[in-house]
PDB file of C-alpha atoms in Angstrom:
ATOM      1  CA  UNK A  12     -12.886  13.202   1.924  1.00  0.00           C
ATOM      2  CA  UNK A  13     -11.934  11.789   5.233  1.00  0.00           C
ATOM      3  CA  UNK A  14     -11.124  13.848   8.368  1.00  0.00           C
ATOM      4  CA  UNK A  15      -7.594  11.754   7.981  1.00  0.00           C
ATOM      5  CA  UNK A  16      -7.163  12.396   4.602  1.00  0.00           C
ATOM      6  CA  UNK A  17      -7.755  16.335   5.178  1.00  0.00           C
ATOM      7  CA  UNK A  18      -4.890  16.179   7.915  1.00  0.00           C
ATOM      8  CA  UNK A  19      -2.668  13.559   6.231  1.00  0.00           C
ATOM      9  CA  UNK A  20      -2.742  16.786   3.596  1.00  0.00           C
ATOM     10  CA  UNK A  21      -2.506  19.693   5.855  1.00  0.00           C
ATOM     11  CA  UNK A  22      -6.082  20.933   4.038  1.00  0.00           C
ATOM     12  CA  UNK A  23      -6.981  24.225   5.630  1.00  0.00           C
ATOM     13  CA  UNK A  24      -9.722  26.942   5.021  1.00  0.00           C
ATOM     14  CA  UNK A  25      -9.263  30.349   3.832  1.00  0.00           C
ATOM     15  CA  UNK A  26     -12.512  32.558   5.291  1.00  0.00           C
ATOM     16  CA  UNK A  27     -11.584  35.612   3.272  1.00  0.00           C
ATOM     17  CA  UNK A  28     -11.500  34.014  -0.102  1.00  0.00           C
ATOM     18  CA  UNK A  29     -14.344  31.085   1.055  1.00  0.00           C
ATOM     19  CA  UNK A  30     -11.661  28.141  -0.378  1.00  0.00           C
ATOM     20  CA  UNK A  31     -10.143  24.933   0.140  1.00  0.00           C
ATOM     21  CA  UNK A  32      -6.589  25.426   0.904  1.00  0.00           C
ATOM     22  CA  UNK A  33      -3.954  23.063  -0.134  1.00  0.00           C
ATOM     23  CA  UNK A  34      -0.579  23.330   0.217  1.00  0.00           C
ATOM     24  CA  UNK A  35       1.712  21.665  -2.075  1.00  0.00           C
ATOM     25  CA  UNK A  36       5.280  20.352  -0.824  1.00  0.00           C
ATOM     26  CA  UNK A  37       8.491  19.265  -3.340  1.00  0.00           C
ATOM     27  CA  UNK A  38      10.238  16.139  -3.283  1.00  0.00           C
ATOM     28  CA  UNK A  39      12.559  17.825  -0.611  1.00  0.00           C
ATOM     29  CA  UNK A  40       9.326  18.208   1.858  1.00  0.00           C
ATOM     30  CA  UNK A  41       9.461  22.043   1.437  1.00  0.00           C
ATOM     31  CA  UNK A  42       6.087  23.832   0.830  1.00  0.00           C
ATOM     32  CA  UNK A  43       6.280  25.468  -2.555  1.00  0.00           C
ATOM     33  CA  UNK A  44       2.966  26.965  -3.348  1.00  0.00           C
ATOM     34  CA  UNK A  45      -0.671  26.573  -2.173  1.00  0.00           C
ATOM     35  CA  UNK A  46      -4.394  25.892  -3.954  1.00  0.00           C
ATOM     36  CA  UNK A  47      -7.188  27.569  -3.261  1.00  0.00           C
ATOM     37  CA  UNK A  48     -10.171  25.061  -4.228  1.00  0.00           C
ATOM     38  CA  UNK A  49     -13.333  26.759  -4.897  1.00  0.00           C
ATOM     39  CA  UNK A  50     -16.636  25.011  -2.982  1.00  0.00           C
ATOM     40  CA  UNK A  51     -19.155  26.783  -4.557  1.00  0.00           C
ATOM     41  CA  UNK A  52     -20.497  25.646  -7.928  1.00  0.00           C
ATOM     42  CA  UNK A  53     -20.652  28.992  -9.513  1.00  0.00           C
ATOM     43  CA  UNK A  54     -17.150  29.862  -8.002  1.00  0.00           C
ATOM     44  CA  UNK A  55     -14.660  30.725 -10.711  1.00  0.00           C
ATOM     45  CA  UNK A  56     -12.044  30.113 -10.726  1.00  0.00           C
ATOM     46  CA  UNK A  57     -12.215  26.801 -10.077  1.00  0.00           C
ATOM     47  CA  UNK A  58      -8.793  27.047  -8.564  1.00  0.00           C
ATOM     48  CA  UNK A  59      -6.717  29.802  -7.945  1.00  0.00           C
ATOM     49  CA  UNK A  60      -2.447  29.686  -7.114  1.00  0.00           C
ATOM     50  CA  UNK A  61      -0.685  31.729  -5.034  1.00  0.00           C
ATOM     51  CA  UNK A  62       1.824  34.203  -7.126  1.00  0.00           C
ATOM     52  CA  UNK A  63       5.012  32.864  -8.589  1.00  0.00           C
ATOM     53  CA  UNK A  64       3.956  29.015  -7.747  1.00  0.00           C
ATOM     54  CA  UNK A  65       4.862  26.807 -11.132  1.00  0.00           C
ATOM     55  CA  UNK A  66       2.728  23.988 -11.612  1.00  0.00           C
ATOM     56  CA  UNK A  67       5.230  22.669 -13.912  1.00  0.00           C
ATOM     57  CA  UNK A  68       7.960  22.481 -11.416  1.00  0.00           C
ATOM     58  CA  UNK A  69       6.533  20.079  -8.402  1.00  0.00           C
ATOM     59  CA  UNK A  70       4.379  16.742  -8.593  1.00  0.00           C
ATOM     60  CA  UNK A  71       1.619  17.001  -5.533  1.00  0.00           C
ATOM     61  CA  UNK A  72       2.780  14.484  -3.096  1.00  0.00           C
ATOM     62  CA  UNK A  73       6.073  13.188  -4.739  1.00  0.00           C
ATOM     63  CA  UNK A  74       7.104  13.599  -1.195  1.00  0.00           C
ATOM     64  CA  UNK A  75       4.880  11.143   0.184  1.00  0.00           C
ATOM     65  CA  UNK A  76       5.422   8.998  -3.009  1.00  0.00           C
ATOM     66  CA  UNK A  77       8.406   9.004  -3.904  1.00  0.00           C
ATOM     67  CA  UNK A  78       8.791   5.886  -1.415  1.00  0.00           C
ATOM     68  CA  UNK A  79       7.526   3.203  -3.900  1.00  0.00           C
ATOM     69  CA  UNK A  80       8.939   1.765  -6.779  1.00  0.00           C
ATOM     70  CA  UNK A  81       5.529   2.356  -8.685  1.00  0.00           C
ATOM     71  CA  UNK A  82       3.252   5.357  -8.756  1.00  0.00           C
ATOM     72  CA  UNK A  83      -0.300   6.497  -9.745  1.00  0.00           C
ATOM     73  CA  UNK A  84      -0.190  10.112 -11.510  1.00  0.00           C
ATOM     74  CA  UNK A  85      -3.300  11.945 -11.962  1.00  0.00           C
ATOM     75  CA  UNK A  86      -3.761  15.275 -12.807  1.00  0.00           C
ATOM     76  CA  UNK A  87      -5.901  17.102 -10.076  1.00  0.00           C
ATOM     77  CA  UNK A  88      -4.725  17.413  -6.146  1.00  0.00           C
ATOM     78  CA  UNK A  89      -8.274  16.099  -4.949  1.00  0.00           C
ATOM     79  CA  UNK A  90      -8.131  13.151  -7.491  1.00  0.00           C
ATOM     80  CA  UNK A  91      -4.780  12.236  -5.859  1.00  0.00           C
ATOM     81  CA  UNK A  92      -6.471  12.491  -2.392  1.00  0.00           C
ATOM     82  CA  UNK A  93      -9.637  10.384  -3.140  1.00  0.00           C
ATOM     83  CA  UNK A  94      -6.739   7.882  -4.298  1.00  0.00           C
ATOM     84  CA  UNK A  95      -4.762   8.177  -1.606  1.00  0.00           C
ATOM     85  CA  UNK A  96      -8.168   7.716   0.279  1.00  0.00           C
ATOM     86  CA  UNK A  97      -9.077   4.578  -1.669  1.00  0.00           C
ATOM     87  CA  UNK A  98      -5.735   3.079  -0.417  1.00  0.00           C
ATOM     88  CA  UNK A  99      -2.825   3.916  -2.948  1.00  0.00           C
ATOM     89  CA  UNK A 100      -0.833   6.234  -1.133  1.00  0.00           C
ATOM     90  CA  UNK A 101       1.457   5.994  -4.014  1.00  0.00           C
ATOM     91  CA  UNK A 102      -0.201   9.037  -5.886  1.00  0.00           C
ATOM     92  CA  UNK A 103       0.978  12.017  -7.515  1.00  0.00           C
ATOM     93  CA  UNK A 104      -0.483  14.849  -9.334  1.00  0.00           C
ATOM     94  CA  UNK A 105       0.468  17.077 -12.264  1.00  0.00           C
ATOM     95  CA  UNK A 106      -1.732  19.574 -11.490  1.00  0.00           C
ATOM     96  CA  UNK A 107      -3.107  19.507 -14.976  1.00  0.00           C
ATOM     97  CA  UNK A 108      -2.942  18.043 -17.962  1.00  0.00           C
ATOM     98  CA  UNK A 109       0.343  19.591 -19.366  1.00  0.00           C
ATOM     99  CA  UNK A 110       2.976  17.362 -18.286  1.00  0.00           C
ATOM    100  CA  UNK A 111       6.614  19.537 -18.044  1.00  0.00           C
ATOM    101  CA  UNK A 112      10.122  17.832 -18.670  1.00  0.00           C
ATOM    102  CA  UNK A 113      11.047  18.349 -15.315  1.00  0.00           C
ATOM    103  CA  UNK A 114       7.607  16.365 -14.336  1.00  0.00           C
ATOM    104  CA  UNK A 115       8.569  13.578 -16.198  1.00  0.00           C
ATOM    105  CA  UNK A 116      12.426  14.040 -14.636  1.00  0.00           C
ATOM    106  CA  UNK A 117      11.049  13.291 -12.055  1.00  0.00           C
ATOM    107  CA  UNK A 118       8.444  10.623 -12.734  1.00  0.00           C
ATOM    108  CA  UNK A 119      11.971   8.909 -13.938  1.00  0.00           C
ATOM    109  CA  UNK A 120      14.103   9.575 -11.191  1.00  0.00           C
ATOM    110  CA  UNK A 121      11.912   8.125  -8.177  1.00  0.00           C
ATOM    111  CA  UNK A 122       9.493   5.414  -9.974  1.00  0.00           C
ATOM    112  CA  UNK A 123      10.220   1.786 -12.240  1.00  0.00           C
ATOM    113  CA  UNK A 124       6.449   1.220 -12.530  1.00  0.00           C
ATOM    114  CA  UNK A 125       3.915   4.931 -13.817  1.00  0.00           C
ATOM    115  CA  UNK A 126      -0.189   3.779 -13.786  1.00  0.00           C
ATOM    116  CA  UNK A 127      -1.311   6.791 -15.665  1.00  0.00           C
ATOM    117  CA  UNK A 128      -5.470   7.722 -14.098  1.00  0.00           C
ATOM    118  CA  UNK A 129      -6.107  10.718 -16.351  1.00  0.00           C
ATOM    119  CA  UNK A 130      -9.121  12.630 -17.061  1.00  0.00           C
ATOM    120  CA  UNK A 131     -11.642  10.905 -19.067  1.00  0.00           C
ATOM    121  CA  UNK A 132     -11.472  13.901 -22.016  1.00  0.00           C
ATOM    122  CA  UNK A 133      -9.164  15.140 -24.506  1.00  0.00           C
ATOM    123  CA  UNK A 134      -6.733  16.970 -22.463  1.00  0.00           C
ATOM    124  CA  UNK A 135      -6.514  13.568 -20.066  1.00  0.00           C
ATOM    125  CA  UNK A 136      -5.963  11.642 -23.258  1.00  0.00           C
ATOM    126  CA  UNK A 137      -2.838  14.368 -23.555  1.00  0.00           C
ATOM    127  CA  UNK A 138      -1.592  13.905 -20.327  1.00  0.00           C
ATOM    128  CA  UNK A 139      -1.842  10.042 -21.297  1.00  0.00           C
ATOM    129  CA  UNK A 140       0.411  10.430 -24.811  1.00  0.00           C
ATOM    130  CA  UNK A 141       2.895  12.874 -23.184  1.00  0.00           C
ATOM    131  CA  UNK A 142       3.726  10.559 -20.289  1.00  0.00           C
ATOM    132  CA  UNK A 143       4.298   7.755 -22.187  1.00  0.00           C
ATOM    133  CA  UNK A 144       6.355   9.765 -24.694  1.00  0.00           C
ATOM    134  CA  UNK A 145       8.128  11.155 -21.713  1.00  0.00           C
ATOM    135  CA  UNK A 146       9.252   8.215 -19.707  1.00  0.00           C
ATOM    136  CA  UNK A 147       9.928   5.435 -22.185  1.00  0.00           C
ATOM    137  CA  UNK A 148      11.620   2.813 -20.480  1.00  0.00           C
ATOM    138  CA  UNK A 149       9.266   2.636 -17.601  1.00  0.00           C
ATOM    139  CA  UNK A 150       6.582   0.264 -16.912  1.00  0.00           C
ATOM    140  CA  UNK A 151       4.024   2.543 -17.753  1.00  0.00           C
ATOM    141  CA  UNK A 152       0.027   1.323 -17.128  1.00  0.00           C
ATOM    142  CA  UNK A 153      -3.029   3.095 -17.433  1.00  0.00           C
ATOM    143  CA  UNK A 154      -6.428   2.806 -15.169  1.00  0.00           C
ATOM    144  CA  UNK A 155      -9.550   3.370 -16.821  1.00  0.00           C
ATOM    145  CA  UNK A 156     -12.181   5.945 -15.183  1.00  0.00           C
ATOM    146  CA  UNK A 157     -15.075   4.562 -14.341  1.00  0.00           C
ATOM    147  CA  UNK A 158     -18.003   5.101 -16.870  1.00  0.00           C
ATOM    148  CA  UNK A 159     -19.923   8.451 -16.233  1.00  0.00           C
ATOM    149  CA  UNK A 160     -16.672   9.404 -14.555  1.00  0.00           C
ATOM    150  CA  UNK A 161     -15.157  12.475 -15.546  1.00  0.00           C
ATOM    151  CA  UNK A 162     -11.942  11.819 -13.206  1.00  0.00           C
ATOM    152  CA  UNK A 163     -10.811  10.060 -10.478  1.00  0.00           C
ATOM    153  CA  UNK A 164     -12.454  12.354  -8.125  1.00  0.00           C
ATOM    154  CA  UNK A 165     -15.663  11.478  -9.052  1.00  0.00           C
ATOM    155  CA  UNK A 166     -15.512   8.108  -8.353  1.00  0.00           C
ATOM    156  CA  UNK A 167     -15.836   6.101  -5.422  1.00  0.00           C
ATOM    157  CA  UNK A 168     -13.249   4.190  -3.287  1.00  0.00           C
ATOM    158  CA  UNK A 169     -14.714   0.855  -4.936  1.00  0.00           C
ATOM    159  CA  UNK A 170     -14.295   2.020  -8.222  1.00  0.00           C
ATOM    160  CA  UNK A 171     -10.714   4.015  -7.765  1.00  0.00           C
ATOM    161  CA  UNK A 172      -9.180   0.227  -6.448  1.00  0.00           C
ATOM    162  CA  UNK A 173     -10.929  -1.660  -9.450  1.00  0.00           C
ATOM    163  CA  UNK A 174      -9.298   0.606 -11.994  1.00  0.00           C
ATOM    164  CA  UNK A 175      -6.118   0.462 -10.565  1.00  0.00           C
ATOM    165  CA  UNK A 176      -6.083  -3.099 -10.122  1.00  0.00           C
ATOM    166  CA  UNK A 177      -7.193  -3.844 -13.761  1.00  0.00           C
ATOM    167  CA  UNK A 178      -5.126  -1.701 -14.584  1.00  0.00           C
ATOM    168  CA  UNK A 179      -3.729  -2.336 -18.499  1.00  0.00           C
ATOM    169  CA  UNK A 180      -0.074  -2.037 -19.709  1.00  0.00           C
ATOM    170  CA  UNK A 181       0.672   0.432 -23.009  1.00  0.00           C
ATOM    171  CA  UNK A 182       1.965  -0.639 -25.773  1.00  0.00           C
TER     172      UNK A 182
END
């Protein structure tokens, strides 16, 4: 990632527990809860939350966001920032593959048009079914990860804007 991109997201470093820190913000601009991102390979967990945060309760960057008419949800914080990277600041992220009712409140209240870029396994095809289950009504698309992509995050800023371009409407 960018040296803009870590600012535009307040990214930090926590020396004591040798993580990524991200803090995550509500809709009203408030910060709710941070991430601690592992950077070691053999670092578990792979993420760690700071007590009483609920996942199920914010979208990552739905303050940022929430400004279009159309929005990009994927479930990991980094995926959302190598999108945001790739040019679609329009980018939220559930923060996992469960997708709560009040997520998908929200995914109604600020957006007309949802491009759904999950995960490229079972638990991404989950996230897929729920949100279009959720938000009937919308416009709802889906992007397709890039093959030998697992997410968004591991592809490149090429491949991130040809996915979302192509992307395909759901039936």
């Amino acid at each position: 990632l960018s040296i803009n991109t870590l600012k535009y997201f307040e990214i930090g470093f926590s020396e004591a527990k040798n993580r990524i820190v991200i803090p995550v913000r509500n809709h009203q601009y408030r910060v709710v809860g941070f991430i601690g991102r592992a950077i070691e390979l053999d670092q578990q967990p792979r993420y760690l939350y700071n007590e009483g945060f609920k996942r199920a309760d914010v979208l990552f960057n739905l303050q940022n966001a929430k400004r279009y008419s159309d929005v990009i949800v994927v479930e990991g914080s980094v995926d959302a920032m190598k999108v945001h990277e790739a040019g679609f600041p329009n980018v939220v992220a559930t923060l996992g593959a469960q997708v709560s009712d009040f997520q998908s409140k929200l995914l109604r209240k600020y957006f007309d048009t949802i491009i759904i870029f999950s995960d490229n396994d079972s638990a991404g095809d989950a996230m897929r079914s729920a949100i279009m289950g959720l938000c009937r009504g919308k416009n709802i698309f889906t992007a397709q990860i890039s093959q030998g992509c697992k997410d968004p995050g591991d592809m490149n800023t090429i491949q991130i804007q040809n996915s979302i371009n192509n992307k395909q409407i759901t039936i």
